PDB file of C-alpha atoms in Angstrom:
ATOM      1  CA  UNK A 803     192.576 -34.140  -1.493  1.00 51.00           C
ATOM      2  CA  UNK A 804     191.033 -31.658  -3.894  1.00 50.00           C
ATOM      3  CA  UNK A 805     190.388 -34.498  -6.391  1.00 51.00           C
ATOM      4  CA  UNK A 806     188.672 -36.521  -3.684  1.00 45.00           C
ATOM      5  CA  UNK A 807     186.430 -33.584  -2.742  1.00 46.00           C
ATOM      6  CA  UNK A 808     185.380 -32.993  -6.356  1.00 48.00           C
ATOM      7  CA  UNK A 809     184.662 -36.696  -6.901  1.00 49.00           C
ATOM      8  CA  UNK A 810     182.653 -36.828  -3.666  1.00 44.00           C
ATOM      9  CA  UNK A 811     180.612 -33.780  -4.715  1.00 47.00           C
ATOM     10  CA  UNK A 812     179.890 -35.320  -8.127  1.00 49.00           C
ATOM     11  CA  UNK A 813     178.848 -38.599  -6.498  1.00 48.00           C
ATOM     12  CA  UNK A 814     176.507 -36.762  -4.114  1.00 46.00           C
ATOM     13  CA  UNK A 815     174.952 -34.768  -6.982  1.00 49.00           C
ATOM     14  CA  UNK A 816     174.358 -37.898  -9.079  1.00 46.00           C
ATOM     15  CA  UNK A 817     172.884 -39.691  -6.066  1.00 49.00           C
ATOM     16  CA  UNK A 818     170.551 -36.807  -5.242  1.00 48.00           C
ATOM     17  CA  UNK A 819     169.332 -36.721  -8.846  1.00 47.00           C
ATOM     18  CA  UNK A 820     168.641 -40.448  -8.762  1.00 48.00           C
ATOM     19  CA  UNK A 821     166.614 -40.152  -5.538  1.00 48.00           C
ATOM     20  CA  UNK A 822     164.104 -37.861  -7.244  1.00 50.00           C
ATOM     21  CA  UNK A 823     163.606 -40.217 -10.191  1.00 51.00           C
ATOM     22  CA  UNK A 824     160.608 -42.542 -10.261  1.00 50.00           C
ATOM     23  CA  UNK A 825     161.430 -46.175  -9.801  1.00 51.00           C
ATOM     24  CA  UNK A 826     160.835 -48.631 -12.597  1.00 51.00           C
ATOM     25  CA  UNK A 827     157.780 -50.800 -12.009  1.00 51.00           C
ATOM     26  CA  UNK A 828     158.373 -54.344 -10.899  1.00 51.00           C
ATOM     27  CA  UNK A 829     158.674 -56.832 -13.714  1.00 52.00           C
ATOM     28  CA  UNK A 830     155.343 -58.166 -14.862  1.00 53.00           C
ATOM     29  CA  UNK A 831     154.560 -61.844 -14.529  1.00 58.00           C
ATOM     30  CA  UNK A 832     153.352 -61.983 -18.147  1.00 61.00           C
ATOM     31  CA  UNK A 833     155.645 -64.241 -20.198  1.00 71.00           C
ATOM     32  CA  UNK A 834     154.927 -62.439 -23.478  1.00 73.00           C
ATOM     33  CA  UNK A 835     153.864 -58.875 -24.166  1.00 80.00           C
ATOM     34  CA  UNK A 836     150.200 -58.193 -24.896  1.00 84.00           C
ATOM     35  CA  UNK A 837     149.341 -58.801 -28.542  1.00 83.00           C
ATOM     36  CA  UNK A 838     148.253 -55.946 -30.783  1.00 79.00           C
ATOM     37  CA  UNK A 839     145.337 -58.287 -31.610  1.00 76.00           C
ATOM     38  CA  UNK A 840     144.014 -58.198 -28.036  1.00 78.00           C
ATOM     39  CA  UNK A 841     140.270 -57.598 -28.160  1.00 74.00           C
ATOM     40  CA  UNK A 842     139.927 -58.754 -31.766  1.00 70.00           C
ATOM     41  CA  UNK A 843     139.043 -62.249 -30.566  1.00 72.00           C
ATOM     42  CA  UNK A 844     135.540 -60.878 -29.898  1.00 71.00           C
ATOM     43  CA  UNK A 845     134.981 -59.975 -33.558  1.00 72.00           C
ATOM     44  CA  UNK A 846     132.353 -61.842 -35.555  1.00 79.00           C
ATOM     45  CA  UNK A 847     134.994 -62.577 -38.221  1.00 88.00           C
ATOM     46  CA  UNK A 848     138.371 -62.357 -36.516  1.00 86.00           C
ATOM     47  CA  UNK A 849     140.361 -61.239 -39.583  1.00 89.00           C
ATOM     48  CA  UNK A 850     137.978 -58.378 -40.440  1.00 93.00           C
ATOM     49  CA  UNK A 851     136.955 -55.344 -38.418  1.00 92.00           C
ATOM     50  CA  UNK A 852     133.372 -54.107 -38.595  1.00 93.00           C
ATOM     51  CA  UNK A 853     134.690 -51.256 -40.765  1.00 95.00           C
ATOM     52  CA  UNK A 854     136.384 -53.730 -43.134  1.00 95.00           C
ATOM     53  CA  UNK A 855     133.187 -55.747 -43.489  1.00 95.00           C
ATOM     54  CA  UNK A 856     131.134 -52.637 -44.182  1.00 96.00           C
ATOM     55  CA  UNK A 857     133.663 -51.380 -46.753  1.00 96.00           C
ATOM     56  CA  UNK A 858     133.781 -54.738 -48.555  1.00 97.00           C
ATOM     57  CA  UNK A 859     130.000 -55.102 -48.580  1.00 97.00           C
ATOM     58  CA  UNK A 860     129.538 -51.539 -49.865  1.00 96.00           C
ATOM     59  CA  UNK A 861     132.076 -51.875 -52.679  1.00 95.00           C
ATOM     60  CA  UNK A 862     134.356 -49.176 -51.280  1.00 95.00           C
ATOM     61  CA  UNK A 863     137.855 -48.638 -52.653  1.00 92.00           C
ATOM     62  CA  UNK A 864     139.816 -49.328 -49.443  1.00 92.00           C
ATOM     63  CA  UNK A 865     143.015 -48.128 -51.124  1.00 93.00           C
ATOM     64  CA  UNK A 866     142.956 -50.902 -53.740  1.00 95.00           C
ATOM     65  CA  UNK A 867     143.445 -48.401 -56.579  1.00 96.00           C
ATOM     66  CA  UNK A 868     146.376 -46.399 -55.184  1.00 96.00           C
ATOM     67  CA  UNK A 869     148.618 -47.492 -58.063  1.00 97.00           C
ATOM     68  CA  UNK A 870     146.199 -45.717 -60.406  1.00 97.00           C
ATOM     69  CA  UNK A 871     145.031 -42.860 -58.196  1.00 97.00           C
ATOM     70  CA  UNK A 872     148.535 -41.698 -57.314  1.00 97.00           C
ATOM     71  CA  UNK A 873     149.748 -41.964 -60.914  1.00 97.00           C
ATOM     72  CA  UNK A 874     147.179 -39.619 -62.464  1.00 97.00           C
ATOM     73  CA  UNK A 875     144.368 -42.086 -63.184  1.00 98.00           C
ATOM     74  CA  UNK A 876     141.359 -40.455 -61.501  1.00 98.00           C
ATOM     75  CA  UNK A 877     138.688 -42.473 -59.742  1.00 98.00           C
ATOM     76  CA  UNK A 878     135.133 -42.155 -61.064  1.00 98.00           C
ATOM     77  CA  UNK A 879     133.552 -41.616 -57.637  1.00 97.00           C
ATOM     78  CA  UNK A 880     135.851 -38.688 -56.876  1.00 97.00           C
ATOM     79  CA  UNK A 881     135.419 -37.308 -60.401  1.00 98.00           C
ATOM     80  CA  UNK A 882     131.651 -37.256 -59.890  1.00 98.00           C
ATOM     81  CA  UNK A 883     132.099 -35.547 -56.530  1.00 98.00           C
ATOM     82  CA  UNK A 884     134.210 -32.854 -58.225  1.00 98.00           C
ATOM     83  CA  UNK A 885     132.155 -32.610 -61.439  1.00 98.00           C
ATOM     84  CA  UNK A 886     131.679 -28.831 -61.168  1.00 98.00           C
ATOM     85  CA  UNK A 887     135.312 -28.081 -60.294  1.00 97.00           C
ATOM     86  CA  UNK A 888     136.486 -30.291 -63.166  1.00 98.00           C
ATOM     87  CA  UNK A 889     134.034 -28.743 -65.620  1.00 98.00           C
ATOM     88  CA  UNK A 890     132.609 -32.084 -66.735  1.00 98.00           C
ATOM     89  CA  UNK A 891     130.439 -31.993 -69.832  1.00 98.00           C
ATOM     90  CA  UNK A 892     127.093 -33.797 -69.776  1.00 98.00           C
ATOM     91  CA  UNK A 893     128.629 -36.592 -71.857  1.00 99.00           C
ATOM     92  CA  UNK A 894     131.626 -36.925 -69.516  1.00 98.00           C
ATOM     93  CA  UNK A 895     129.343 -37.051 -66.511  1.00 99.00           C
ATOM     94  CA  UNK A 896     127.196 -39.750 -68.126  1.00 99.00           C
ATOM     95  CA  UNK A 897     130.257 -41.842 -69.062  1.00 99.00           C
ATOM     96  CA  UNK A 898     131.682 -41.449 -65.551  1.00 99.00           C
ATOM     97  CA  UNK A 899     128.391 -42.510 -63.962  1.00 99.00           C
ATOM     98  CA  UNK A 900     128.376 -45.610 -66.169  1.00 99.00           C
ATOM     99  CA  UNK A 901     131.949 -46.480 -65.196  1.00 99.00           C
ATOM    100  CA  UNK A 902     131.168 -45.940 -61.524  1.00 98.00           C
ATOM    101  CA  UNK A 903     127.951 -47.998 -61.552  1.00 98.00           C
ATOM    102  CA  UNK A 904     129.612 -50.945 -63.305  1.00 98.00           C
ATOM    103  CA  UNK A 905     132.601 -50.810 -60.949  1.00 98.00           C
ATOM    104  CA  UNK A 906     130.436 -50.457 -57.862  1.00 98.00           C
ATOM    105  CA  UNK A 907     128.167 -53.409 -58.709  1.00 98.00           C
ATOM    106  CA  UNK A 908     131.142 -55.689 -59.393  1.00 98.00           C
ATOM    107  CA  UNK A 909     132.993 -54.457 -56.288  1.00 98.00           C
ATOM    108  CA  UNK A 910     129.996 -55.189 -54.058  1.00 98.00           C
ATOM    109  CA  UNK A 911     129.793 -58.758 -55.369  1.00 98.00           C
ATOM    110  CA  UNK A 912     133.534 -59.352 -54.957  1.00 97.00           C
ATOM    111  CA  UNK A 913     133.561 -57.733 -51.505  1.00 98.00           C
ATOM    112  CA  UNK A 914     130.664 -59.844 -50.278  1.00 98.00           C
ATOM    113  CA  UNK A 915     132.418 -62.968 -51.523  1.00 98.00           C
ATOM    114  CA  UNK A 916     135.526 -62.004 -49.533  1.00 97.00           C
ATOM    115  CA  UNK A 917     133.465 -61.481 -46.371  1.00 97.00           C
ATOM    116  CA  UNK A 918     131.669 -64.820 -46.852  1.00 98.00           C
ATOM    117  CA  UNK A 919     134.905 -66.720 -47.437  1.00 98.00           C
ATOM    118  CA  UNK A 920     136.634 -65.036 -44.480  1.00 97.00           C
ATOM    119  CA  UNK A 921     133.611 -66.065 -42.401  1.00 97.00           C
ATOM    120  CA  UNK A 922     133.931 -69.677 -43.563  1.00 97.00           C
ATOM    121  CA  UNK A 923     137.648 -69.668 -42.754  1.00 97.00           C
ATOM    122  CA  UNK A 924     136.956 -68.218 -39.315  1.00 95.00           C
ATOM    123  CA  UNK A 925     134.225 -70.806 -38.668  1.00 96.00           C
ATOM    124  CA  UNK A 926     136.554 -73.673 -39.579  1.00 97.00           C
ATOM    125  CA  UNK A 927     139.244 -72.415 -37.216  1.00 94.00           C
ATOM    126  CA  UNK A 928     136.832 -71.655 -34.368  1.00 94.00           C
ATOM    127  CA  UNK A 929     135.163 -75.067 -34.654  1.00 96.00           C
ATOM    128  CA  UNK A 930     138.511 -76.855 -34.842  1.00 97.00           C
ATOM    129  CA  UNK A 931     137.537 -78.503 -38.123  1.00 97.00           C
ATOM    130  CA  UNK A 932     140.111 -76.772 -40.336  1.00 97.00           C
ATOM    131  CA  UNK A 933     142.317 -79.043 -42.448  1.00 98.00           C
ATOM    132  CA  UNK A 934     145.077 -78.356 -44.987  1.00 98.00           C
ATOM    133  CA  UNK A 935     142.816 -78.852 -48.015  1.00 98.00           C
ATOM    134  CA  UNK A 936     140.147 -76.429 -46.734  1.00 97.00           C
ATOM    135  CA  UNK A 937     142.841 -73.966 -45.683  1.00 97.00           C
ATOM    136  CA  UNK A 938     144.447 -73.963 -49.131  1.00 98.00           C
ATOM    137  CA  UNK A 939     141.109 -73.767 -50.901  1.00 98.00           C
ATOM    138  CA  UNK A 940     139.677 -70.888 -48.868  1.00 97.00           C
ATOM    139  CA  UNK A 941     142.834 -68.797 -48.738  1.00 98.00           C
ATOM    140  CA  UNK A 942     143.254 -69.204 -52.514  1.00 98.00           C
ATOM    141  CA  UNK A 943     139.622 -68.173 -53.041  1.00 98.00           C
ATOM    142  CA  UNK A 944     140.059 -65.119 -50.793  1.00 97.00           C
ATOM    143  CA  UNK A 945     143.266 -64.112 -52.594  1.00 98.00           C
ATOM    144  CA  UNK A 946     141.574 -64.498 -55.980  1.00 98.00           C
ATOM    145  CA  UNK A 947     138.612 -62.398 -54.844  1.00 97.00           C
ATOM    146  CA  UNK A 948     140.904 -59.706 -53.427  1.00 97.00           C
ATOM    147  CA  UNK A 949     142.829 -59.633 -56.707  1.00 98.00           C
ATOM    148  CA  UNK A 950     139.576 -59.397 -58.640  1.00 98.00           C
ATOM    149  CA  UNK A 951     138.357 -56.575 -56.395  1.00 98.00           C
ATOM    150  CA  UNK A 952     141.588 -54.662 -56.876  1.00 98.00           C
ATOM    151  CA  UNK A 953     141.409 -55.146 -60.660  1.00 98.00           C
ATOM    152  CA  UNK A 954     137.814 -53.876 -60.631  1.00 98.00           C
ATOM    153  CA  UNK A 955     138.836 -50.658 -58.882  1.00 98.00           C
ATOM    154  CA  UNK A 956     141.992 -50.179 -60.969  1.00 98.00           C
ATOM    155  CA  UNK A 957     140.038 -50.861 -64.160  1.00 98.00           C
ATOM    156  CA  UNK A 958     137.555 -48.120 -63.296  1.00 98.00           C
ATOM    157  CA  UNK A 959     140.419 -45.648 -62.891  1.00 98.00           C
ATOM    158  CA  UNK A 960     141.864 -46.773 -66.224  1.00 98.00           C
ATOM    159  CA  UNK A 961     138.517 -46.279 -67.966  1.00 99.00           C
ATOM    160  CA  UNK A 962     137.989 -42.901 -66.290  1.00 98.00           C
ATOM    161  CA  UNK A 963     141.284 -41.554 -67.550  1.00 98.00           C
ATOM    162  CA  UNK A 964     139.990 -42.007 -71.103  1.00 97.00           C
ATOM    163  CA  UNK A 965     137.006 -39.783 -70.318  1.00 98.00           C
ATOM    164  CA  UNK A 966     138.908 -36.746 -69.022  1.00 98.00           C
ATOM    165  CA  UNK A 967     141.141 -34.224 -70.755  1.00 98.00           C
ATOM    166  CA  UNK A 968     144.764 -33.710 -69.627  1.00 97.00           C
ATOM    167  CA  UNK A 969     143.699 -30.380 -68.082  1.00 98.00           C
ATOM    168  CA  UNK A 970     140.927 -32.081 -66.100  1.00 98.00           C
ATOM    169  CA  UNK A 971     143.326 -34.767 -64.888  1.00 98.00           C
ATOM    170  CA  UNK A 972     145.775 -32.100 -63.678  1.00 97.00           C
ATOM    171  CA  UNK A 973     142.909 -30.288 -61.946  1.00 97.00           C
ATOM    172  CA  UNK A 974     141.745 -33.547 -60.367  1.00 98.00           C
ATOM    173  CA  UNK A 975     145.251 -34.146 -58.974  1.00 97.00           C
ATOM    174  CA  UNK A 976     145.291 -30.604 -57.559  1.00 97.00           C
ATOM    175  CA  UNK A 977     141.856 -31.025 -55.974  1.00 97.00           C
ATOM    176  CA  UNK A 978     142.931 -34.317 -54.410  1.00 96.00           C
ATOM    177  CA  UNK A 979     146.059 -32.666 -52.992  1.00 96.00           C
ATOM    178  CA  UNK A 980     148.615 -34.602 -54.997  1.00 93.00           C
ATOM    179  CA  UNK A 981     150.779 -31.560 -55.586  1.00 77.00           C
ATOM    180  CA  UNK A 982     151.973 -29.431 -58.429  1.00 64.00           C
ATOM    181  CA  UNK A 983     155.079 -31.506 -59.173  1.00 43.00           C
ATOM    182  CA  UNK A 984     153.007 -34.624 -59.790  1.00 49.00           C
ATOM    183  CA  UNK A 985     150.668 -32.746 -62.104  1.00 44.00           C
ATOM    184  CA  UNK A 986     153.578 -31.432 -64.192  1.00 50.00           C
ATOM    185  CA  UNK A 987     155.138 -34.891 -64.309  1.00 47.00           C
ATOM    186  CA  UNK A 988     151.868 -36.288 -65.636  1.00 47.00           C
ATOM    187  CA  UNK A 989     151.583 -33.526 -68.239  1.00 47.00           C
ATOM    188  CA  UNK A 990     155.124 -34.149 -69.482  1.00 45.00           C
ATOM    189  CA  UNK A 991     154.594 -37.914 -69.708  1.00 45.00           C
ATOM    190  CA  UNK A 992     151.397 -37.502 -71.695  1.00 43.00           C
ATOM    191  CA  UNK A 993     153.191 -35.469 -74.351  1.00 40.00           C
ATOM    192  CA  UNK A 994     156.127 -37.862 -74.695  1.00 39.00           C
ATOM    193  CA  UNK A 995     154.135 -41.014 -75.520  1.00 36.00           C
TER     194      UNK A 995
END
């Protein structure tokens, strides 16, 4: 009898807890969940946000040079922004400006080409006139332009490293927040090559 009373009390407690819980909403009639792309169908170029287009057209880095930046190859734009903190000489500043200008001009051209080709691809899909040959041609052109753009940004970081001293590179890493361990790792690697 005692067992029955305890089981009944537990059942009543569980039931009373369940009564206070909100009910699950009725199942939706939607066959598939909403796409994370919802709303993007209104974009001028579906594959690119307005921010992407602006970044491409302005020759911005967009993370293309992370392999360099995060491995102690400073970017010329950021070096110029930190010229005082890095103690750049007049010659270093002039060299960095040259590297940045050359990179920026090339990046703008490559970025604009990407936007144009993405626009063409979008137009072909939206008009229904896409075909395998055009698809292959445009996607290959876009990939080539993206590779070129990445190489432009990485190349600027490579050139910039030759302008700065090891001390300035360590300071750059510190200013960018890359941490003390990374700066020491870079210093050690420079002396072992």
